mmCIF file of C-alpha atoms in Angstrom:
data_model
loop_
_atom_site.group_PDB
_atom_site.id
_atom_site.type_symbol
_atom_site.label_atom_id
_atom_site.label_comp_id
_atom_site.label_asym_id
_atom_site.label_seq_id
_atom_site.Cartn_x
_atom_site.Cartn_y
_atom_site.Cartn_z
ATOM 1 C CA MET A 23 0.000 0.000 0.000
ATOM 2 C CA ARG A 24 2.942 2.337 0.621
ATOM 3 C CA LEU A 25 1.301 4.233 3.487
ATOM 4 C CA ARG A 26 4.046 6.802 3.887
ATOM 5 C CA GLU A 27 4.841 9.686 1.560
ATOM 6 C CA GLN A 28 7.775 9.557 -0.819
ATOM 7 C CA GLY A 29 10.192 11.200 1.614
ATOM 8 C CA SER A 30 13.489 12.225 0.071
ATOM 9 C CA ARG A 31 12.255 11.378 -3.421
ATOM 10 C CA ARG A 32 9.624 14.102 -3.272
ATOM 11 C CA ILE A 33 10.294 17.219 -5.357
ATOM 12 C CA ALA A 34 8.847 20.565 -4.337
ATOM 13 C CA TRP A 35 7.318 21.267 -7.721
ATOM 14 C CA VAL A 36 3.637 21.757 -8.413
ATOM 15 C CA VAL A 37 1.895 22.030 -11.765
ATOM 16 C CA PRO A 38 -1.118 24.359 -11.691
ATOM 17 C CA VAL A 39 -4.403 22.464 -11.748
ATOM 18 C CA VAL A 40 -6.206 22.888 -15.050
ATOM 19 C CA PRO A 41 -9.419 20.841 -14.851
ATOM 20 C CA VAL A 42 -10.643 19.313 -18.071
ATOM 21 C CA VAL A 43 -14.318 18.442 -17.809
ATOM 22 C CA LEU A 44 -15.449 15.870 -20.330
ATOM 23 C CA SER A 45 -19.062 15.434 -21.334
ATOM 24 C CA LEU A 46 -21.278 13.665 -18.841
ATOM 25 C CA LEU A 47 -21.483 10.046 -19.813
ATOM 26 C CA ALA A 48 -23.378 6.852 -19.099
ATOM 27 C CA LEU A 49 -22.161 3.281 -19.161
ATOM 28 C CA ALA A 50 -23.496 1.220 -22.032
ATOM 29 C CA GLY A 51 -23.553 -2.505 -21.466
ATOM 30 C CA CYS A 52 -22.280 -2.540 -17.901
ATOM 31 C CA ALA A 53 -23.506 -4.641 -15.013
ATOM 32 C CA GLU A 54 -26.918 -6.128 -15.815
ATOM 33 C CA GLY A 55 -27.174 -4.687 -19.334
ATOM 34 C CA PRO A 56 -25.980 -6.214 -22.628
ATOM 35 C CA PRO A 57 -22.226 -6.263 -23.265
ATOM 36 C CA SER A 58 -20.734 -3.315 -25.107
ATOM 37 C CA LYS A 59 -18.733 -3.831 -28.295
ATOM 38 C CA SER A 60 -15.443 -3.755 -26.377
ATOM 39 C CA THR A 61 -16.760 -6.242 -23.806
ATOM 40 C CA ALA A 62 -17.764 -8.704 -26.478
ATOM 41 C CA THR A 63 -14.519 -8.457 -28.432
ATOM 42 C CA GLY A 64 -12.412 -8.334 -25.276
ATOM 43 C CA ALA A 65 -13.518 -11.801 -24.200
ATOM 44 C CA ALA A 66 -12.524 -13.201 -27.578
ATOM 45 C CA THR A 67 -9.028 -11.697 -27.565
ATOM 46 C CA ALA A 68 -8.162 -12.095 -23.876
ATOM 47 C CA ALA A 69 -6.599 -15.526 -24.282
ATOM 48 C CA ALA A 70 -4.086 -14.049 -26.721
ATOM 49 C CA PHE A 71 -3.193 -11.027 -24.593
ATOM 50 C CA ASP A 72 0.559 -10.437 -24.602
ATOM 51 C CA CYS A 73 1.506 -10.120 -20.935
ATOM 52 C CA ASP A 74 5.217 -10.145 -21.722
ATOM 53 C CA ARG A 75 4.740 -6.910 -23.637
ATOM 54 C CA ILE A 76 3.463 -5.053 -20.550
ATOM 55 C CA ALA A 77 5.571 -6.814 -17.909
ATOM 56 C CA GLY A 78 7.903 -5.031 -15.513
ATOM 57 C CA ASN A 79 11.667 -5.423 -15.480
ATOM 58 C CA GLY A 80 11.842 -7.906 -12.603
ATOM 59 C CA ARG A 81 14.487 -5.870 -10.798
ATOM 60 C CA THR A 82 12.601 -3.419 -8.611
ATOM 61 C CA LEU A 83 9.566 -4.152 -6.483
ATOM 62 C CA TYR A 84 8.269 -0.578 -6.652
ATOM 63 C CA GLU A 85 8.831 1.203 -9.952
ATOM 64 C CA SER A 86 9.005 4.899 -10.826
ATOM 65 C CA ASN A 87 5.261 5.209 -11.624
ATOM 66 C CA PRO A 88 5.269 6.740 -15.112
ATOM 67 C CA THR A 89 2.048 7.443 -17.010
ATOM 68 C CA TYR A 90 1.076 5.163 -19.895
ATOM 69 C CA THR A 91 -1.455 5.759 -22.645
ATOM 70 C CA ASP A 92 -4.257 3.316 -23.388
ATOM 71 C CA PRO A 93 -4.303 3.199 -27.208
ATOM 72 C CA ARG A 94 -7.955 2.153 -27.240
ATOM 73 C CA ASP A 95 -10.573 4.893 -27.313
ATOM 74 C CA ASP A 96 -13.425 3.459 -25.235
ATOM 75 C CA GLY A 97 -15.847 6.220 -26.203
ATOM 76 C CA GLU A 98 -18.207 3.643 -27.701
ATOM 77 C CA ASP A 99 -18.645 2.160 -24.218
ATOM 78 C CA TRP A 100 -20.194 5.340 -22.845
ATOM 79 C CA LEU A 101 -23.362 7.417 -23.388
ATOM 80 C CA SER A 102 -24.336 10.909 -22.216
ATOM 81 C CA THR A 103 -26.589 11.721 -19.259
ATOM 82 C CA ALA A 104 -26.901 14.440 -16.627
ATOM 83 C CA PRO A 105 -26.663 14.130 -12.814
ATOM 84 C CA GLU A 106 -30.270 15.293 -12.434
ATOM 85 C CA ALA A 107 -31.434 12.346 -14.560
ATOM 86 C CA GLN A 108 -29.973 10.044 -11.908
ATOM 87 C CA GLY A 109 -31.261 11.943 -8.886
ATOM 88 C CA MET A 110 -28.222 14.113 -8.184
ATOM 89 C CA ASP A 111 -27.605 17.857 -7.992
ATOM 90 C CA SER A 112 -25.025 18.863 -10.606
ATOM 91 C CA GLY A 113 -24.187 22.098 -8.767
ATOM 92 C CA LYS A 114 -23.158 20.321 -5.579
ATOM 93 C CA LEU A 115 -21.159 17.773 -7.528
ATOM 94 C CA ARG A 116 -19.423 20.529 -9.466
ATOM 95 C CA THR A 117 -18.529 22.403 -6.285
ATOM 96 C CA GLY A 118 -17.133 19.269 -4.664
ATOM 97 C CA LEU A 119 -15.116 18.253 -7.702
ATOM 98 C CA THR A 120 -13.647 21.742 -7.968
ATOM 99 C CA LYS A 121 -12.609 21.619 -4.314
ATOM 100 C CA LEU A 122 -11.014 18.199 -4.851
ATOM 101 C CA GLY A 123 -8.962 19.824 -7.594
ATOM 102 C CA ASP A 124 -7.255 22.026 -5.003
ATOM 103 C CA ASN A 125 -4.998 18.995 -4.544
ATOM 104 C CA ALA A 126 -2.246 19.507 -7.132
ATOM 105 C CA SER A 127 -1.561 15.777 -7.564
ATOM 106 C CA LEU A 128 -5.170 14.804 -8.355
ATOM 107 C CA LEU A 129 -5.600 13.357 -11.846
ATOM 108 C CA SER A 130 -9.227 12.216 -12.031
ATOM 109 C CA ALA A 131 -12.561 11.952 -10.245
ATOM 110 C CA LEU A 132 -15.497 9.925 -11.584
ATOM 111 C CA VAL A 133 -18.977 9.520 -10.088
ATOM 112 C CA ILE A 134 -21.266 6.697 -11.225
ATOM 113 C CA ARG A 135 -24.910 6.423 -10.118
ATOM 114 C CA HIS A 136 -27.563 3.965 -11.294
ATOM 115 C CA ASP A 137 -24.947 2.567 -13.703
ATOM 116 C CA ARG A 138 -24.473 5.995 -15.282
ATOM 117 C CA LEU A 139 -21.297 8.044 -15.237
ATOM 118 C CA VAL A 140 -22.833 11.315 -14.072
ATOM 119 C CA ALA A 141 -19.602 13.255 -13.544
ATOM 120 C CA GLU A 142 -16.116 12.797 -14.957
ATOM 121 C CA ARG A 143 -13.354 15.321 -14.437
ATOM 122 C CA TYR A 144 -9.674 15.207 -15.259
ATOM 123 C CA TYR A 145 -7.024 17.454 -13.772
ATOM 124 C CA ASP A 146 -3.482 18.570 -14.478
ATOM 125 C CA GLY A 147 -3.511 17.520 -18.141
ATOM 126 C CA SER A 148 -4.749 13.988 -17.535
ATOM 127 C CA GLY A 149 -7.500 12.310 -19.548
ATOM 128 C CA ALA A 150 -9.606 9.220 -20.086
ATOM 129 C CA GLN A 151 -6.841 7.310 -21.889
ATOM 130 C CA ARG A 152 -4.124 8.044 -19.336
ATOM 131 C CA SER A 153 -3.181 4.943 -17.350
ATOM 132 C CA ASN A 154 -1.364 5.152 -14.012
ATOM 133 C CA ASN A 155 -0.210 2.833 -11.263
ATOM 134 C CA VAL A 156 -3.242 1.978 -9.134
ATOM 135 C CA HIS A 157 -0.920 0.596 -6.445
ATOM 136 C CA SER A 158 -2.837 -1.404 -3.807
ATOM 137 C CA VAL A 159 -6.119 -1.187 -5.673
ATOM 138 C CA SER A 160 -4.416 -4.189 -7.286
ATOM 139 C CA LYS A 161 -5.013 -6.122 -4.063
ATOM 140 C CA SER A 162 -8.759 -5.818 -4.623
ATOM 141 C CA VAL A 163 -8.287 -7.127 -8.168
ATOM 142 C CA LEU A 164 -6.210 -10.011 -6.824
ATOM 143 C CA GLN A 165 -9.001 -10.877 -4.378
ATOM 144 C CA ALA A 166 -11.394 -11.216 -7.307
ATOM 145 C CA LEU A 167 -8.935 -13.405 -9.220
ATOM 146 C CA VAL A 168 -8.429 -15.800 -6.331
ATOM 147 C CA HIS A 169 -12.171 -16.258 -5.850
ATOM 148 C CA ILE A 170 -12.545 -16.889 -9.586
ATOM 149 C CA ALA A 171 -9.804 -19.535 -9.369
ATOM 150 C CA VAL A 172 -11.653 -21.223 -6.503
ATOM 151 C CA GLU A 173 -14.905 -21.159 -8.495
ATOM 152 C CA LYS A 174 -13.120 -22.753 -11.478
ATOM 153 C CA GLY A 175 -11.596 -25.440 -9.289
ATOM 154 C CA ASP A 176 -7.982 -24.369 -9.824
ATOM 155 C CA ILE A 177 -7.709 -23.579 -6.104
ATOM 156 C CA GLY A 178 -9.512 -25.856 -3.680
ATOM 157 C CA SER A 179 -10.340 -23.257 -1.042
ATOM 158 C CA LEU A 180 -9.103 -20.025 0.464
ATOM 159 C CA ASP A 181 -8.397 -22.107 3.545
ATOM 160 C CA ASP A 182 -5.868 -24.256 1.684
ATOM 161 C CA PRO A 183 -2.343 -23.922 3.094
ATOM 162 C CA VAL A 184 0.056 -21.944 0.915
ATOM 163 C CA ALA A 185 2.504 -24.828 1.392
ATOM 164 C CA ASP A 186 0.222 -27.083 -0.683
ATOM 165 C CA TYR A 187 0.904 -24.902 -3.712
ATOM 166 C CA LEU A 188 4.463 -23.750 -3.028
ATOM 167 C CA PRO A 189 6.165 -26.729 -1.381
ATOM 168 C CA GLU A 190 9.505 -25.712 -2.873
ATOM 169 C CA TYR A 191 9.552 -22.768 -0.465
ATOM 170 C CA LEU A 192 7.862 -24.272 2.579
ATOM 171 C CA GLY A 193 8.783 -27.946 2.419
ATOM 172 C CA LYS A 194 11.205 -27.620 5.339
ATOM 173 C CA ALA A 195 9.277 -24.911 7.223
ATOM 174 C CA SER A 196 7.951 -25.340 10.736
ATOM 175 C CA PRO A 197 4.531 -26.986 11.163
ATOM 176 C CA THR A 198 3.143 -23.636 12.312
ATOM 177 C CA LYS A 199 4.353 -21.790 9.224
ATOM 178 C CA LYS A 200 2.920 -24.549 7.046
ATOM 179 C CA ARG A 201 -0.497 -23.655 8.456
ATOM 180 C CA ILE A 202 -0.507 -20.239 6.743
ATOM 181 C CA THR A 203 -3.465 -20.244 4.354
ATOM 182 C CA ILE A 204 -4.396 -18.206 1.298
ATOM 183 C CA ARG A 205 -7.092 -16.519 3.377
ATOM 184 C CA HIS A 206 -4.522 -15.543 6.016
ATOM 185 C CA MET A 207 -2.511 -13.858 3.254
ATOM 186 C CA LEU A 208 -5.491 -11.991 1.759
ATOM 187 C CA THR A 209 -6.677 -10.737 5.159
ATOM 188 C CA MET A 210 -3.144 -9.708 6.229
ATOM 189 C CA ARG A 211 -2.999 -12.286 9.029
ATOM 190 C CA SER A 212 -0.156 -14.516 7.868
ATOM 191 C CA GLY A 213 1.947 -13.849 10.976
ATOM 192 C CA LEU A 214 5.074 -13.284 8.879
ATOM 193 C CA ASP A 215 7.403 -10.471 9.901
ATOM 194 C CA TRP A 216 6.882 -7.433 7.671
ATOM 195 C CA THR A 217 7.141 -3.644 7.909
ATOM 196 C CA GLU A 218 5.364 -2.050 4.966
ATOM 197 C CA ASP A 219 7.533 0.412 2.994
ATOM 198 C CA SER A 220 10.668 -0.984 4.575
ATOM 199 C CA THR A 221 10.852 -4.751 4.135
ATOM 200 C CA GLU A 222 10.300 -4.400 0.374
ATOM 201 C CA SER A 223 13.810 -2.986 -0.097
ATOM 202 C CA GLN A 224 15.259 -6.061 1.603
ATOM 203 C CA VAL A 225 13.205 -8.414 -0.536
ATOM 204 C CA GLU A 226 14.078 -6.835 -3.878
ATOM 205 C CA ARG A 227 17.799 -7.220 -3.145
ATOM 206 C CA THR A 228 17.354 -11.003 -3.130
ATOM 207 C CA SER A 229 17.281 -13.219 -6.205
ATOM 208 C CA ASN A 230 13.935 -14.830 -5.337
ATOM 209 C CA TRP A 231 11.279 -12.556 -3.838
ATOM 210 C CA VAL A 232 8.724 -15.252 -2.971
ATOM 211 C CA ARG A 233 11.378 -17.323 -1.197
ATOM 212 C CA SER A 234 12.514 -14.221 0.691
ATOM 213 C CA ILE A 235 8.980 -13.328 1.832
ATOM 214 C CA LEU A 236 8.098 -16.843 2.966
ATOM 215 C CA GLY A 237 11.495 -17.158 4.646
ATOM 216 C CA ARG A 238 10.780 -14.315 7.032
ATOM 217 C CA GLU A 239 10.326 -15.023 10.729
ATOM 218 C CA LEU A 240 6.890 -16.009 11.962
ATOM 219 C CA VAL A 241 6.138 -13.434 14.664
ATOM 220 C CA SER A 242 2.556 -14.460 15.464
ATOM 221 C CA ALA A 243 0.384 -17.509 14.931
ATOM 222 C CA PRO A 244 -1.252 -17.533 11.480
ATOM 223 C CA GLY A 245 -4.735 -16.026 11.560
ATOM 224 C CA THR A 246 -4.323 -14.168 14.851
ATOM 225 C CA THR A 247 -2.711 -10.776 14.124
ATOM 226 C CA TYR A 248 -3.345 -8.192 11.415
ATOM 227 C CA ASN A 249 -0.242 -6.698 9.776
ATOM 228 C CA TYR A 250 -0.529 -5.018 6.371
ATOM 229 C CA SER A 251 1.929 -6.619 3.952
ATOM 230 C CA SER A 252 2.386 -6.364 0.204
ATOM 231 C CA GLY A 253 4.582 -9.419 0.655
ATOM 232 C CA ASN A 254 1.510 -11.450 1.572
ATOM 233 C CA THR A 255 -0.299 -10.620 -1.642
ATOM 234 C CA HIS A 256 2.769 -11.210 -3.804
ATOM 235 C CA VAL A 257 2.860 -14.741 -2.425
ATOM 236 C CA VAL A 258 -0.833 -15.089 -3.309
ATOM 237 C CA SER A 259 0.031 -14.165 -6.907
ATOM 238 C CA ALA A 260 2.646 -16.947 -6.901
ATOM 239 C CA VAL A 261 0.016 -19.376 -5.586
ATOM 240 C CA LEU A 262 -2.418 -18.296 -8.309
ATOM 241 C CA GLN A 263 0.166 -18.811 -11.037
ATOM 242 C CA LYS A 264 1.117 -22.245 -9.713
ATOM 243 C CA ALA A 265 -2.519 -23.338 -9.344
ATOM 244 C CA THR A 266 -3.743 -22.116 -12.731
ATOM 245 C CA GLY A 267 -0.699 -22.870 -14.833
ATOM 246 C CA MET A 268 -0.708 -19.358 -16.278
ATOM 247 C CA SER A 269 0.587 -15.991 -15.173
ATOM 248 C CA THR A 270 -1.562 -13.821 -12.924
ATOM 249 C CA CYS A 271 -1.631 -11.279 -15.752
ATOM 250 C CA GLN A 272 -2.879 -13.836 -18.269
ATOM 251 C CA PHE A 273 -5.434 -15.282 -15.847
ATOM 252 C CA ALA A 274 -6.733 -11.771 -15.152
ATOM 253 C CA HIS A 275 -7.161 -10.870 -18.812
ATOM 254 C CA GLN A 276 -8.759 -14.196 -19.680
ATOM 255 C CA ASN A 277 -11.203 -14.393 -16.778
ATOM 256 C CA LEU A 278 -11.795 -10.831 -15.565
ATOM 257 C CA PHE A 279 -10.354 -7.980 -17.598
ATOM 258 C CA GLY A 280 -11.053 -9.352 -21.070
ATOM 259 C CA PRO A 281 -14.785 -9.943 -20.546
ATOM 260 C CA MET A 282 -15.069 -6.372 -19.209
ATOM 261 C CA GLY A 283 -13.145 -4.714 -22.030
ATOM 262 C CA ILE A 284 -10.201 -3.861 -19.756
ATOM 263 C CA THR A 285 -6.502 -4.154 -20.603
ATOM 264 C CA ALA A 286 -3.690 -3.312 -18.220
ATOM 265 C CA GLU A 287 -1.075 -1.023 -19.753
ATOM 266 C CA HIS A 288 1.687 -2.271 -17.456
ATOM 267 C CA TRP A 289 2.117 -4.898 -14.726
ATOM 268 C CA GLY A 290 5.159 -5.457 -12.531
ATOM 269 C CA ARG A 291 6.956 -8.807 -12.430
ATOM 270 C CA ASP A 292 9.589 -10.385 -10.172
ATOM 271 C CA PRO A 293 12.835 -12.184 -11.177
ATOM 272 C CA GLN A 294 11.038 -15.554 -11.381
ATOM 273 C CA GLY A 295 8.283 -14.152 -13.599
ATOM 274 C CA VAL A 296 5.633 -13.866 -10.880
ATOM 275 C CA PHE A 297 3.457 -10.869 -11.728
ATOM 276 C CA SER A 298 3.148 -8.374 -8.892
ATOM 277 C CA GLY A 299 0.502 -9.402 -6.422
ATOM 278 C CA GLY A 300 -1.225 -6.321 -5.112
ATOM 279 C CA TYR A 301 0.858 -3.485 -6.583
ATOM 280 C CA ASN A 302 2.235 -2.140 -9.885
ATOM 281 C CA VAL A 303 -0.841 -2.656 -12.064
ATOM 282 C CA TYR A 304 -1.733 0.214 -14.429
ATOM 283 C CA LEU A 305 -5.346 0.995 -15.341
ATOM 284 C CA THR A 306 -7.301 4.003 -16.582
ATOM 285 C CA PRO A 307 -9.880 5.676 -14.302
ATOM 286 C CA ARG A 308 -12.759 4.326 -16.404
ATOM 287 C CA GLU A 309 -11.363 0.809 -16.065
ATOM 288 C CA MET A 310 -11.253 1.301 -12.304
ATOM 289 C CA ALA A 311 -14.877 2.439 -12.506
ATOM 290 C CA LYS A 312 -15.865 -0.726 -14.354
ATOM 291 C CA PHE A 313 -14.296 -2.828 -11.607
ATOM 292 C CA GLY A 314 -16.212 -0.899 -8.954
ATOM 293 C CA LEU A 315 -19.468 -1.421 -10.848
ATOM 294 C CA LEU A 316 -18.748 -5.134 -11.078
ATOM 295 C CA TYR A 317 -18.720 -5.337 -7.275
ATOM 296 C CA LEU A 318 -21.697 -2.990 -6.913
ATOM 297 C CA HIS A 319 -23.647 -5.567 -8.939
ATOM 298 C CA ASP A 320 -22.604 -8.579 -6.870
ATOM 299 C CA GLY A 321 -19.953 -9.649 -9.374
ATOM 300 C CA LYS A 322 -22.227 -9.670 -12.456
ATOM 301 C CA TRP A 323 -21.201 -8.114 -15.769
ATOM 302 C CA GLY A 324 -23.242 -8.208 -18.937
ATOM 303 C CA GLY A 325 -25.607 -10.731 -17.370
ATOM 304 C CA ARG A 326 -22.726 -13.079 -16.480
ATOM 305 C CA GLN A 327 -21.600 -13.933 -12.955
ATOM 306 C CA LEU A 328 -17.992 -12.927 -13.564
ATOM 307 C CA VAL A 329 -16.852 -12.836 -9.916
ATOM 308 C CA PRO A 330 -18.491 -15.138 -7.331
ATOM 309 C CA ARG A 331 -20.944 -13.417 -4.999
ATOM 310 C CA GLY A 332 -18.907 -14.747 -2.089
ATOM 311 C CA ALA A 333 -16.011 -12.538 -3.138
ATOM 312 C CA VAL A 334 -18.237 -9.445 -2.984
ATOM 313 C CA ARG A 335 -19.560 -10.460 0.439
ATOM 314 C CA ALA A 336 -16.012 -11.042 1.688
ATOM 315 C CA ALA A 337 -14.965 -7.611 0.393
ATOM 316 C CA GLN A 338 -17.588 -6.012 2.651
ATOM 317 C CA ALA A 339 -16.807 -8.070 5.759
ATOM 318 C CA ARG A 340 -15.056 -6.283 8.623
ATOM 319 C CA THR A 341 -12.310 -8.816 9.294
ATOM 320 C CA THR A 342 -10.088 -6.433 11.264
ATOM 321 C CA GLU A 343 -10.938 -3.103 12.926
ATOM 322 C CA VAL A 344 -7.745 -1.302 11.971
ATOM 323 C CA ASP A 345 -8.636 1.900 13.835
ATOM 324 C CA ASP A 346 -11.676 3.977 14.797
ATOM 325 C CA VAL A 347 -12.445 4.718 11.142
ATOM 326 C CA PHE A 348 -11.263 1.902 8.883
ATOM 327 C CA ALA A 349 -11.637 -1.866 8.855
ATOM 328 C CA TYR A 350 -9.935 -4.372 6.558
ATOM 329 C CA SER A 351 -11.474 -7.369 4.821
ATOM 330 C CA GLU A 352 -9.896 -9.306 1.913
ATOM 331 C CA GLY A 353 -7.937 -6.843 -0.181
ATOM 332 C CA TRP A 354 -10.631 -4.219 0.456
ATOM 333 C CA TRP A 355 -11.311 -1.630 3.176
ATOM 334 C CA THR A 356 -14.600 -0.660 4.811
ATOM 335 C CA GLN A 357 -15.825 2.568 6.370
ATOM 336 C CA THR A 358 -19.163 4.039 7.438
ATOM 337 C CA ILE A 359 -19.766 7.569 6.102
ATOM 338 C CA SER A 360 -22.887 9.526 7.110
ATOM 339 C CA GLU A 361 -24.371 6.251 8.374
ATOM 340 C CA ARG A 362 -23.874 4.588 4.991
ATOM 341 C CA PRO A 363 -21.629 1.500 4.861
ATOM 342 C CA THR A 364 -19.012 1.786 2.117
ATOM 343 C CA TYR A 365 -16.240 -0.496 0.987
ATOM 344 C CA PHE A 366 -13.326 0.530 -1.158
ATOM 345 C CA ALA A 367 -10.106 -0.340 -2.910
ATOM 346 C CA TRP A 368 -7.300 1.872 -1.636
ATOM 347 C CA GLY A 369 -4.034 2.460 -3.441
ATOM 348 C CA PHE A 370 -1.085 4.540 -2.308
ATOM 349 C CA GLY A 371 -1.219 8.237 -3.082
ATOM 350 C CA GLY A 372 -4.930 8.638 -3.762
ATOM 351 C CA GLN A 373 -6.072 5.750 -5.969
ATOM 352 C CA PHE A 374 -9.591 4.887 -4.750
ATOM 353 C CA ILE A 375 -12.639 2.905 -5.841
ATOM 354 C CA HIS A 376 -15.467 3.562 -3.363
ATOM 355 C CA VAL A 377 -18.582 1.405 -3.572
ATOM 356 C CA ILE A 378 -21.659 2.720 -1.722
ATOM 357 C CA PRO A 379 -24.391 0.094 -2.196
ATOM 358 C CA SER A 380 -27.185 1.946 -0.347
ATOM 359 C CA ALA A 381 -26.760 4.950 -2.664
ATOM 360 C CA ASP A 382 -26.059 2.887 -5.812
ATOM 361 C CA ILE A 383 -22.859 4.904 -6.273
ATOM 362 C CA VAL A 384 -19.278 4.206 -7.310
ATOM 363 C CA LEU A 385 -16.636 6.907 -6.828
ATOM 364 C CA VAL A 386 -13.200 6.680 -8.458
ATOM 365 C CA THR A 387 -10.184 8.940 -7.943
ATOM 366 C CA SER A 388 -6.608 8.748 -9.153
ATOM 367 C CA GLU A 389 -3.508 10.784 -8.347
ATOM 368 C CA ASN A 390 -0.026 11.315 -9.710
ATOM 369 C CA THR A 391 2.585 9.297 -7.785
ATOM 370 C CA GLY A 392 5.434 9.714 -10.251
ATOM 371 C CA ASP A 393 8.846 10.847 -9.101
ATOM 372 C CA ASN A 394 8.135 14.353 -10.405
ATOM 373 C CA SER A 395 4.958 14.761 -8.357
ATOM 374 C CA ASN A 396 4.359 16.468 -5.043
ATOM 375 C CA ASN A 397 1.863 13.816 -4.029
ATOM 376 C CA LYS A 398 -0.577 14.469 -1.217
ATOM 377 C CA GLU A 399 -3.213 11.789 -0.787
ATOM 378 C CA ILE A 400 -6.788 13.085 -0.793
ATOM 379 C CA ASN A 401 -9.390 12.114 1.790
ATOM 380 C CA PRO A 402 -12.332 10.920 -0.343
ATOM 381 C CA GLY A 403 -14.393 10.360 2.810
ATOM 382 C CA GLU A 404 -14.693 14.136 3.217
ATOM 383 C CA PHE A 405 -15.859 14.546 -0.385
ATOM 384 C CA ILE A 406 -18.405 11.751 0.060
ATOM 385 C CA ARG A 407 -19.716 13.229 3.327
ATOM 386 C CA ASP A 408 -19.775 16.901 2.347
ATOM 387 C CA TYR A 409 -20.652 16.833 -1.353
ATOM 388 C CA LEU A 410 -21.413 13.427 -2.896
ATOM 389 C CA LEU A 411 -24.113 12.178 -0.531
ATOM 390 C CA PRO A 412 -25.693 15.660 -0.056
ATOM 391 C CA ALA A 413 -25.978 15.854 -3.874
ATOM 392 C CA ILE A 414 -28.512 13.016 -3.865
ATOM 393 C CA THR A 415 -31.980 14.438 -4.501
ATOM 394 C CA ASP A 416 -34.155 11.349 -4.909
ATOM 395 C CA PRO A 417 -35.524 9.315 -1.952
#
């Protein structure tokens, strides 16, 4: 997740915010509706997706976060509407989105209600085809992939021990360490020693990142103690690749991204070819919005149950009360805002997908985390409380 700021790498340079407001749009073919043209063709081409072309260099765990361009214009996937047509006040939305833009590192903010994209604003020269690192939003994607693998029978259960799939790393481990399950990894309860934003530098100096992560000391019994770890989810990616016989990137495009008309522009990879589990995936804001809508509709897309309902339920479960505000589930976070339960994917530096089921709303934001940015992570909870929910005008 990279909870801290960039420290010494930060540069005191700010580009003036120049909001670019695109036309108000509506999703065509999302959720319960018929598939759009890109959704239909995406499913057919997913099996041939070239993951090597977008793969990382396998040398650094966290990369420099450049911006990529999605060559596909997905304009055909979207139709026009107005906030008022979906029971929202455009003036309040506009005021809130303008205030969000006071943050110089903000790149995008999208609001979807009743399956319609009622507001879409880009900042600082960004746009709909600009793809950036979504950081730990990738953990929410990974959660979906693992549940799909269980549904397909590639993985027996989330309660299977990791050692069953990666015996080459845990064959000589202690009996207690061999009890670490996939679920323990997804819920950040593996018990393995890890300090987020510190241990990563130790791991990437080794020749085998998965071996290094699983070789760390067990500091608590598996399943007993919450400790946020991007190491945990990287191991889950290794499990997924071993269980399915294909890379995590390929499995994602064949079983999740492809059917939704999504293509990652870049995806990190370790020295052994394991695609980054829970970080270093690049998506456009609209692609993030599609993923949020998928969960808003209990995992259904285009009339197809793409992600098992159990995955959506698990995303909303409050597995660990992290503090007085946030709780963690499986790759997702939960929070109550103005008495409305929300759950959300949260990536370092302001990458968010908020799902608010009671309001039938998805909110997406993205921010610049490149080395040339003065990143300051927004608090979307304030925007939701002060502007988004008050903008609702229907019962």
